[in-house]
CSV table of C-alpha atoms and ligand atoms in Angstrom, one decimal:
chain,number,residue,atom,x,y,z
A,8,MET,CA,34.1,14.5,17.6
A,9,THR,CA,31.7,16.7,19.5
A,10,ALA,CA,31.0,20.1,17.9
A,11,LEU,CA,33.2,22.2,20.2
A,12,ALA,CA,33.2,26.0,19.7
A,13,MET,CA,35.8,28.5,20.8
A,14,ASN,CA,35.1,31.4,23.1
A,15,ALA,CA,34.3,34.1,20.5
A,16,GLU,CA,33.8,36.8,23.1
A,17,ARG,CA,37.2,36.3,24.6
A,18,LEU,CA,38.8,36.2,21.1
A,19,LEU,CA,37.1,39.5,20.1
A,20,ALA,CA,37.9,41.2,23.4
A,21,ARG,CA,41.6,40.3,23.1
A,22,LEU,CA,41.7,41.4,19.5
A,23,HIS,CA,40.4,44.8,20.5
A,24,THR,CA,42.7,45.1,23.5
A,25,LEU,CA,45.7,44.2,21.4
A,26,GLY,CA,44.5,46.6,18.8
A,27,GLN,CA,44.8,49.5,21.3
A,28,ILE,CA,48.5,48.7,22.1
A,29,GLY,CA,51.0,50.6,20.1
A,30,ARG,CA,49.0,53.7,19.2
A,31,ASP,CA,51.1,56.7,18.3
A,32,LYS,CA,50.3,60.4,19.3
A,33,ALA,CA,48.0,60.7,16.3
A,34,GLY,CA,46.2,57.5,17.4
A,35,ARG,CA,47.6,55.4,14.6
A,36,LEU,CA,48.4,51.8,15.2
A,37,VAL,CA,52.2,51.5,14.7
A,38,ARG,CA,53.6,48.4,16.3
A,39,LEU,CA,56.8,48.0,14.3
A,40,ALA,CA,59.0,44.9,15.0
A,41,ALA,CA,61.2,45.1,18.1
A,42,SER,CA,59.9,48.6,19.0
A,43,ASP,CA,58.6,49.6,22.4
A,44,ALA,CA,55.1,49.3,21.0
A,45,ASP,CA,55.9,45.7,19.9
A,46,LYS,CA,57.3,45.0,23.3
A,47,ALA,CA,54.0,46.1,24.9
A,48,GLY,CA,52.1,43.9,22.5
A,49,ARG,CA,54.4,40.9,23.2
A,50,ASP,CA,54.1,41.4,26.9
A,51,GLN,CA,50.3,41.3,26.6
A,52,LEU,CA,50.4,38.2,24.5
A,53,ALA,CA,52.8,36.5,27.0
A,54,ALA,CA,50.3,37.3,29.8
A,55,TRP,CA,47.4,35.8,27.9
A,56,MET,CA,49.6,32.7,27.1
A,57,ALA,CA,50.3,32.3,30.8
A,58,GLU,CA,46.6,32.8,31.6
A,59,ALA,CA,45.9,29.9,29.2
A,60,GLY,CA,48.4,27.8,31.1
A,61,LEU,CA,50.8,27.6,28.2
A,62,GLU,CA,54.6,27.4,28.5
A,63,LEU,CA,56.2,30.4,26.9
A,64,ALA,CA,59.3,29.9,24.8
A,65,VAL,CA,61.2,32.6,22.9
A,66,ASP,CA,63.9,31.9,20.3
A,67,ALA,CA,67.0,34.0,19.5
A,68,ILE,CA,65.2,36.0,16.7
A,69,GLY,CA,62.4,36.8,19.1
A,70,ASN,CA,59.8,34.4,17.8
A,71,MET,CA,57.3,33.7,20.7
A,72,PHE,CA,55.7,30.3,21.2
A,73,GLY,CA,53.0,29.3,23.6
A,74,LEU,CA,53.3,25.5,24.1
A,75,TRP,CA,50.8,23.0,25.4
A,76,ARG,CA,52.8,19.8,25.8
A,77,GLU,CA,51.5,18.3,29.0
A,78,ALA,CA,49.2,16.1,27.0
A,79,THR,CA,52.0,14.1,25.4
A,80,GLY,CA,55.7,13.6,25.6
A,81,PRO,CA,57.7,16.8,24.9
A,82,GLU,CA,59.5,15.1,22.0
A,83,ALA,CA,56.3,14.8,19.9
A,84,ALA,CA,56.2,17.3,17.0
A,85,PRO,CA,53.6,19.9,17.8
A,86,VAL,CA,50.7,21.2,15.7
A,87,LEU,CA,51.7,24.8,15.3
A,88,LEU,CA,49.2,27.7,14.8
A,89,GLY,CA,49.9,31.4,14.7
A,90,SER,CA,50.9,34.4,12.7
A,91,HIS,CA,52.4,37.8,13.7
A,92,ILE,CA,51.6,40.8,15.9
A,93,ASP,CA,53.9,43.3,14.4
A,94,SER,CA,52.1,45.8,12.2
A,95,VAL,CA,52.6,48.2,9.3
A,96,ILE,CA,52.3,52.0,9.9
A,97,ASP,CA,48.7,53.1,10.5
A,98,ALA,CA,47.6,49.5,10.5
A,99,GLY,CA,44.3,47.7,11.1
A,100,ILE,CA,43.8,45.5,14.2
A,101,TYR,CA,43.3,42.2,12.5
A,102,ASP,CA,46.3,41.6,10.2
A,103,GLY,CA,48.4,38.9,11.9
A,104,CYS,CA,46.9,39.4,15.4
A,105,TYR,CA,43.8,37.5,14.4
A,106,GLY,CA,45.8,34.4,13.6
A,107,VAL,CA,47.8,34.5,16.8
A,108,LEU,CA,44.9,35.2,19.1
A,109,ALA,CA,42.7,32.6,17.3
A,110,GLY,CA,45.5,30.1,17.7
A,111,LEU,CA,45.7,30.9,21.4
A,112,GLU,CA,41.9,30.7,21.7
A,113,VAL,CA,41.8,27.2,20.0
A,114,ILE,CA,44.4,25.8,22.4
A,115,GLN,CA,42.8,27.4,25.4
A,116,THR,CA,39.4,26.0,24.3
A,117,LEU,CA,40.8,22.5,23.9
A,118,LYS,CA,42.5,22.7,27.3
A,119,GLU,CA,39.3,24.0,29.0
A,120,ALA,CA,37.3,21.2,27.4
A,121,GLY,CA,39.6,18.7,29.0
A,122,LEU,CA,40.6,17.1,25.7
A,123,ARG,CA,43.8,15.1,25.5
A,124,PRO,CA,45.5,15.6,22.1
A,125,ALA,CA,47.8,12.9,20.8
A,126,ARG,CA,50.4,15.5,20.1
A,127,PRO,CA,51.4,18.9,21.6
A,128,LEU,CA,49.9,22.1,20.3
A,129,ALA,CA,51.6,25.5,20.1
A,130,VAL,CA,50.8,29.0,18.9
A,131,ALA,CA,53.5,31.3,17.5
A,132,ALA,CA,53.9,35.0,17.0
A,133,PHE,CA,56.8,35.5,14.5
A,134,THR,CA,59.1,38.4,14.5
A,135,ASN,CA,59.0,41.2,11.8
A,136,GLU,CA,56.5,39.6,9.5
A,137,GLU,CA,55.6,42.9,8.0
A,138,GLY,CA,59.2,43.9,7.1
A,139,VAL,CA,58.4,47.6,7.5
A,140,ARG,CA,61.3,48.3,9.9
A,141,TYR,CA,63.6,45.4,8.9
A,142,ALA,CA,64.0,43.6,5.6
A,143,PRO,CA,63.1,41.0,4.5
A,144,ASP,CA,59.5,40.6,5.5
A,145,MET,CA,58.6,37.3,7.3
A,146,LEU,CA,62.2,37.6,8.7
A,147,GLY,CA,61.4,35.7,12.0
A,148,SER,CA,59.6,32.7,10.4
A,149,LEU,CA,62.3,32.6,7.6
A,150,THR,CA,65.0,32.3,10.2
A,151,PHE,CA,63.0,29.8,12.2
A,152,ALA,CA,62.6,27.7,9.0
A,153,GLY,CA,66.4,27.8,8.3
A,154,GLY,CA,66.1,30.1,5.3
A,155,LEU,CA,68.1,33.0,6.9
A,156,ASP,CA,71.2,32.7,9.0
A,157,LEU,CA,70.6,33.8,12.6
A,158,ALA,CA,73.6,36.1,12.7
A,159,VAL,CA,72.6,37.8,9.4
A,160,ALA,CA,69.0,38.2,10.7
A,161,LEU,CA,70.2,39.7,14.0
A,162,ALA,CA,72.4,42.1,12.1
A,163,SER,CA,69.6,43.4,10.0
A,164,VAL,CA,69.6,47.2,9.9
A,165,GLY,CA,66.3,49.0,10.2
A,166,THR,CA,65.0,51.9,8.2
A,167,ASP,CA,65.7,54.0,11.4
A,168,GLY,CA,69.4,52.7,11.5
A,169,SER,CA,68.7,50.4,14.4
A,170,VAL,CA,70.0,46.8,14.5
A,171,LEU,CA,67.4,44.1,15.0
A,172,GLY,CA,69.5,42.0,17.5
A,173,ALA,CA,70.2,45.0,19.7
A,174,GLU,CA,66.6,46.0,19.7
A,175,LEU,CA,65.4,42.5,20.6
A,176,SER,CA,67.8,42.5,23.5
A,177,ARG,CA,66.6,46.0,24.5
A,178,ILE,CA,63.0,44.9,24.6
A,179,GLY,CA,63.8,41.6,26.4
A,180,TYR,CA,62.8,39.3,23.5
A,181,ALA,CA,66.2,37.9,22.5
A,182,GLY,CA,65.2,34.4,23.6
A,183,PRO,CA,67.4,31.4,24.6
A,184,HIS,CA,66.1,28.9,22.1
A,185,ALA,CA,67.8,28.3,18.7
A,186,PRO,CA,65.5,29.1,15.8
A,187,GLY,CA,64.0,25.8,14.7
A,188,PHE,CA,64.2,24.4,18.2
A,189,LEU,CA,60.9,22.8,17.6
A,190,ARG,CA,59.9,21.0,14.4
A,191,PRO,CA,56.2,21.4,13.8
A,192,HIS,CA,54.1,18.4,12.7
A,193,ALA,CA,52.1,20.9,10.7
A,194,TYR,CA,51.3,24.6,10.6
A,195,VAL,CA,48.0,26.3,10.0
A,196,GLU,CA,47.6,30.1,9.8
A,197,LEU,CA,44.3,31.9,10.1
A,198,HIS,CA,44.4,35.3,8.5
A,199,ILE,CA,42.2,38.0,7.0
A,200,GLU,CA,42.2,37.9,3.2
A,201,GLN,CA,43.3,41.5,2.9
A,202,GLY,CA,41.8,41.4,-0.6
A,203,PRO,CA,38.4,41.8,-2.2
A,204,VAL,CA,37.6,38.3,-3.5
A,205,LEU,CA,35.8,36.6,-0.7
A,206,GLU,CA,33.5,39.5,0.1
A,207,ARG,CA,32.8,40.3,-3.6
A,208,GLU,CA,31.9,36.7,-4.5
A,209,GLY,CA,30.0,36.1,-1.2
A,210,TRP,CA,32.3,33.4,0.3
A,211,GLN,CA,32.6,33.0,4.1
A,212,LEU,CA,36.0,31.4,4.0
A,213,GLY,CA,39.0,30.8,1.8
A,214,ALA,CA,41.1,27.6,1.8
A,215,VAL,CA,44.5,29.0,0.7
A,216,GLU,CA,46.1,26.6,-1.7
A,217,ASN,CA,49.0,28.8,-2.8
A,218,LEU,CA,50.8,32.1,-2.3
A,219,GLN,CA,52.4,34.4,-4.9
A,220,GLY,CA,56.1,35.1,-5.4
A,221,ILE,CA,57.5,38.4,-3.9
A,222,SER,CA,60.3,40.6,-5.1
A,223,TRP,CA,61.4,43.6,-3.1
A,224,GLN,CA,64.2,46.0,-4.0
A,225,ARG,CA,65.4,49.5,-3.2
A,226,VAL,CA,66.3,51.8,-6.1
A,227,THR,CA,68.6,54.8,-5.8
A,228,ILE,CA,68.8,57.3,-8.6
A,229,ASP,CA,71.5,60.0,-8.5
A,230,GLY,CA,71.2,63.1,-10.7
A,231,VAL,CA,72.5,66.6,-10.2
A,232,ALA,CA,71.0,69.2,-7.9
A,233,ASN,CA,70.5,72.5,-9.7
A,234,HIS,CA,68.5,75.7,-9.7
A,235,ALA,CA,64.8,75.2,-10.5
A,236,GLY,CA,64.6,78.6,-12.1
A,237,THR,CA,67.8,78.9,-14.1
A,238,THR,CA,68.4,75.4,-15.4
A,239,PRO,CA,67.0,74.8,-18.9
A,240,MET,CA,64.9,71.5,-19.1
A,241,ALA,CA,67.4,70.0,-21.6
A,242,MET,CA,70.3,70.5,-19.2
A,243,ARG,CA,68.7,68.8,-16.2
A,244,ARG,CA,69.8,65.5,-14.6
A,245,ASP,CA,66.6,65.2,-12.6
A,246,ALA,CA,66.5,62.2,-10.3
A,247,GLY,CA,62.9,63.0,-9.4
A,248,ILE,CA,61.7,62.8,-13.0
A,249,ALA,CA,63.7,59.6,-13.6
A,250,ALA,CA,61.9,58.1,-10.5
A,251,ALA,CA,58.6,59.1,-11.8
A,252,ARG,CA,59.3,57.5,-15.1
A,253,ALA,CA,60.3,54.3,-13.4
A,254,MET,CA,57.1,54.3,-11.3
A,255,LEU,CA,55.0,54.7,-14.4
A,256,PHE,CA,56.9,51.9,-16.2
A,257,LEU,CA,56.1,49.6,-13.3
A,258,ARG,CA,52.4,50.4,-13.4
A,259,GLY,CA,52.4,49.9,-17.1
A,260,LEU,CA,54.2,46.6,-16.7
A,261,ALA,CA,51.7,45.3,-14.2
A,262,THR,CA,48.5,46.6,-15.9
A,263,ALA,CA,49.5,45.8,-19.5
A,264,SER,CA,49.6,42.1,-18.9
A,265,ASN,CA,46.2,40.7,-18.0
A,266,HIS,CA,48.1,38.6,-15.6
A,267,PRO,CA,47.8,39.0,-11.8
A,268,THR,CA,51.2,40.7,-11.7
A,269,VAL,CA,51.1,43.6,-9.2
A,270,ALA,CA,53.7,46.4,-8.7
A,271,THR,CA,53.9,48.9,-5.9
A,272,VAL,CA,56.2,51.8,-5.0
A,273,GLY,CA,55.3,52.3,-1.4
A,274,SER,CA,58.2,54.4,-0.2
A,275,LEU,CA,59.8,57.4,-2.0
A,276,ALA,CA,62.2,60.0,-0.9
A,277,LEU,CA,63.8,63.0,-2.8
A,278,GLU,CA,66.9,64.8,-1.7
A,279,PRO,CA,67.5,67.6,-0.9
A,280,ASN,CA,63.7,67.7,-0.9
A,281,ALA,CA,63.5,71.5,-1.5
A,282,ILE,CA,60.9,73.3,-3.6
A,283,ASN,CA,63.4,75.2,-5.8
A,284,VAL,CA,66.1,72.5,-6.1
A,285,ILE,CA,66.1,69.9,-8.9
A,286,PRO,CA,66.3,66.6,-7.0
A,287,ALA,CA,69.9,65.2,-6.8
A,288,ARG,CA,68.7,61.9,-5.5
A,289,ALA,CA,65.6,59.7,-5.5
A,290,THR,CA,65.3,56.6,-3.4
A,291,PHE,CA,62.3,54.3,-3.7
A,292,THR,CA,61.2,50.8,-3.0
A,293,VAL,CA,59.7,48.3,-5.5
A,294,ASP,CA,57.3,45.5,-4.5
A,295,LEU,CA,56.6,43.2,-7.5
A,296,ARG,CA,54.5,40.0,-7.1
A,297,ASP,CA,53.1,37.3,-9.3
A,298,PRO,CA,51.9,33.7,-8.6
A,299,ASP,CA,54.0,32.5,-11.5
A,300,GLU,CA,57.8,32.4,-10.9
A,301,ALA,CA,58.7,32.7,-14.6
A,302,ARG,CA,56.5,35.8,-15.1
A,303,LEU,CA,57.9,37.3,-11.9
A,304,GLN,CA,61.5,36.9,-13.3
A,305,GLN,CA,60.4,38.4,-16.6
A,306,ALA,CA,58.9,41.4,-14.8
A,307,GLU,CA,62.2,41.8,-12.8
A,308,ALA,CA,64.2,41.6,-16.0
A,309,ALA,CA,62.0,44.1,-17.9
A,310,PHE,CA,62.3,46.6,-15.0
A,311,ALA,CA,66.1,46.2,-14.9
A,312,ALA,CA,66.3,46.8,-18.6
A,313,HIS,CA,64.1,49.9,-18.2
A,314,LEU,CA,66.4,51.3,-15.5
A,315,ALA,CA,69.4,50.9,-17.8
A,316,ALA,CA,67.7,52.8,-20.6
A,317,LEU,CA,66.4,55.4,-18.2
A,318,ALA,CA,69.9,56.1,-16.8
A,319,ALA,CA,71.2,56.8,-20.3
A,320,GLU,CA,68.2,59.0,-21.4
A,321,GLU,CA,68.1,61.0,-18.2
A,322,GLY,CA,71.8,61.3,-17.6
A,323,VAL,CA,71.5,59.8,-14.1
A,324,SER,CA,73.1,56.8,-12.4
A,325,ILE,CA,70.9,54.1,-10.9
A,326,SER,CA,71.7,51.4,-8.4
A,327,THR,CA,69.5,48.7,-6.9
A,328,GLU,CA,69.6,46.7,-3.7
A,329,ARG,CA,67.6,43.5,-3.3
A,330,LEU,CA,65.6,43.5,-0.1
A,331,ALA,CA,63.6,40.3,-0.4
A,332,ARG,CA,62.8,37.5,-2.9
A,333,PHE,CA,60.5,34.6,-2.3
A,334,GLN,CA,59.2,32.2,-4.9
A,335,PRO,CA,55.6,31.2,-5.1
A,336,VAL,CA,54.5,28.5,-2.6
A,337,LEU,CA,52.1,25.6,-2.9
A,338,PHE,CA,50.4,24.7,0.4
A,339,ASP,CA,49.7,21.2,1.7
A,340,ALA,CA,46.8,19.6,-0.3
A,341,GLY,CA,45.7,17.5,2.6
A,342,ILE,CA,45.4,20.3,5.1
A,343,VAL,CA,43.6,22.4,2.4
A,344,ALA,CA,41.1,19.6,2.0
A,345,SER,CA,40.6,19.4,5.7
A,346,ILE,CA,39.9,23.2,5.8
A,347,GLU,CA,37.2,22.7,3.1
A,348,ALA,CA,35.8,19.7,5.0
A,349,ALA,CA,35.6,21.6,8.3
A,350,ALA,CA,34.0,24.6,6.6
A,351,ALA,CA,31.4,22.3,4.9
A,352,ALA,CA,30.7,20.5,8.2
A,353,ARG,CA,29.8,23.9,9.7
A,354,GLY,CA,27.7,24.9,6.6
A,355,LEU,CA,30.1,27.6,5.6
A,356,ARG,CA,30.7,28.7,2.0
A,357,CYS,CA,34.4,28.1,1.2
A,358,ARG,CA,36.5,28.5,-2.0
A,359,ARG,CA,40.1,27.8,-2.8
A,360,ILE,CA,42.1,31.0,-3.1
A,361,THR,CA,45.6,32.3,-3.8
A,362,SER,CA,47.2,34.6,-1.3
A,363,GLY,CA,48.3,37.9,-2.7
A,364,ALA,CA,50.0,38.8,0.5
A,365,GLY,CA,53.1,37.2,2.0
A,366,HIS,CA,52.7,35.3,5.2
A,367,ASP,CA,54.7,33.3,7.8
A,368,ALA,CA,53.0,30.1,6.4
A,369,GLN,CA,55.1,30.4,3.3
A,370,MET,CA,58.2,30.0,5.4
A,371,LEU,CA,56.8,27.2,7.6
A,372,ALA,CA,55.9,25.4,4.4
A,373,ARG,CA,59.7,24.9,3.9
A,374,ILE,CA,59.8,22.6,7.0
A,375,CYS,CA,56.4,21.1,7.5
A,376,PRO,CA,53.0,20.7,5.8
A,377,ALA,CA,51.3,24.1,6.0
A,378,ALA,CA,48.2,25.9,4.8
A,379,MET,CA,46.1,28.9,5.6
A,380,ILE,CA,42.5,29.9,6.2
A,381,PHE,CA,41.2,33.2,5.1
A,382,VAL,CA,38.2,35.2,6.3
A,383,PRO,CA,36.7,38.1,4.2
A,384,SER,CA,38.1,41.6,4.5
A,385,ALA,CA,35.4,44.3,4.3
A,386,GLU,CA,35.8,46.2,1.0
A,387,GLY,CA,39.0,44.2,0.5
A,388,ILE,CA,40.9,46.8,2.6
A,389,SER,CA,44.0,46.1,4.7
A,390,HIS,CA,47.2,47.8,5.8
A,391,ASN,CA,44.7,50.6,6.7
A,392,PRO,CA,42.9,51.5,9.9
A,393,ARG,CA,39.6,50.8,8.0
A,394,GLU,CA,40.6,47.1,7.9
A,395,HIS,CA,37.5,45.2,9.2
A,396,THR,CA,36.0,41.7,9.3
A,397,PRO,CA,32.5,41.1,10.8
A,398,PRO,CA,32.6,39.2,14.2
A,399,ARG,CA,30.5,36.4,12.6
A,400,ASP,CA,33.2,35.8,10.1
A,401,LEU,CA,36.0,36.0,12.7
A,402,ALA,CA,34.2,33.4,14.8
A,403,ALA,CA,33.6,31.1,11.8
A,404,GLY,CA,37.3,31.2,10.8
A,405,ALA,CA,38.4,30.5,14.4
A,406,ASN,CA,36.0,27.5,14.7
A,407,VAL,CA,37.3,26.1,11.4
A,408,LEU,CA,40.8,26.5,12.7
A,409,LEU,CA,39.7,24.6,15.9
A,410,GLU,CA,38.4,21.7,13.8
A,411,VAL,CA,41.5,21.5,11.6
A,412,ALA,CA,43.8,21.7,14.6
A,413,ARG,CA,41.8,18.9,16.4
A,414,GLY,CA,42.2,16.7,13.3
A,415,LEU,CA,45.9,17.3,13.1
A,416,ALA,CA,46.4,16.9,16.9
A,417,GLY,CA,44.2,13.9,17.2
A,418,CYS,CA,41.7,15.0,19.8
B,7,HGY,O1,53.9,42.3,2.4
B,7,HGY,C1,53.2,41.4,2.7
B,7,HGY,O2,52.5,40.8,1.9
B,7,HGY,C2,52.9,41.1,4.2
B,7,HGY,O3,51.9,41.9,4.7
B,7,HGY,N1,54.1,41.2,5.0
B,8,MN,MN1,49.8,39.5,8.0
B,9,MN,MN1,50.5,42.7,6.7
């Protein structure tokens, strides 16, 4: 096969254009699933897909697909590339968008080169991968893979009280296709690592062989509001203190083991949230992850036991609500090997790596062979406007995606 290269300039220009869509008044990138900002990003992506001559298909949970099927019969299972374009709050411009735009770039490059693949190719942008507005994360790809009932997914209530299905209709992305309307031959997702390993160890690429398990829950602690000045410490039923103890327990749990277990409390609210009132209620989220399923279950059980003891000691009541739970995933060894071979053919230093973050690929792996390609994240930073990957690495990743896609599509 000739050494084809994708159009790096076009890819980088689109990344920066999309990165400007969905900025709030403070200039932060906030393109939450099914919001007006998400609509603006989706509209821009749809325009680029049209420019590339792809057929746009949207399914009932808002997943967008740009299809190139003129090459073969429409019935042939496509090679699917992609990721997501929804973001977290105050996001970087690469998380998700890089994989979608690189997938689009790969297909556009193959079309422009006049190649005739043996099977169709498509690029997807899955709905609500981040899970910031609606739980669970990877909701769109999970529904597409048959892991979540469509009606349940559409009824998902957001942190702002909105309902996903109504929001998708409002922004014009409640599509006609049933989730799973196409069955991929294989799925490959290019993504920034979002961690420190590749940069710290001097690798240019990561061939992602597995992805860790994820456990999300919301914890509500109810104590008794009381006067901050008149209430003796021994008489308090302080929901805020109980929450603080739970957070410290989680950090101890994750750091005590020299395992890769990680624990995060990313969202915390106190009520009535007044300087001189002992908090009556504390609500916080727990994000627990581990590549080993048994250890993840042990961590969940240890935390549940801690909450029970905490309730008795602090005189509070504690309830939990599960928001997401995904087991660790092993990716397709054949595709992982082809990623390593494509990197080697281009003289790129590549190592096998575990994904600490959740990705749509973990859901696609339920229905087809799937794997991921990582490029380094500067200082290992992500979910932060300082997220950055040098253009050289972005181009290298996209060219390896091109090679792997060509191998899978037979062109
Ligand atoms: O939470 C995650 O790992 C992903 O960014 N949704
Ligand atoms: Mn992502
Ligand atoms: Mn993310």
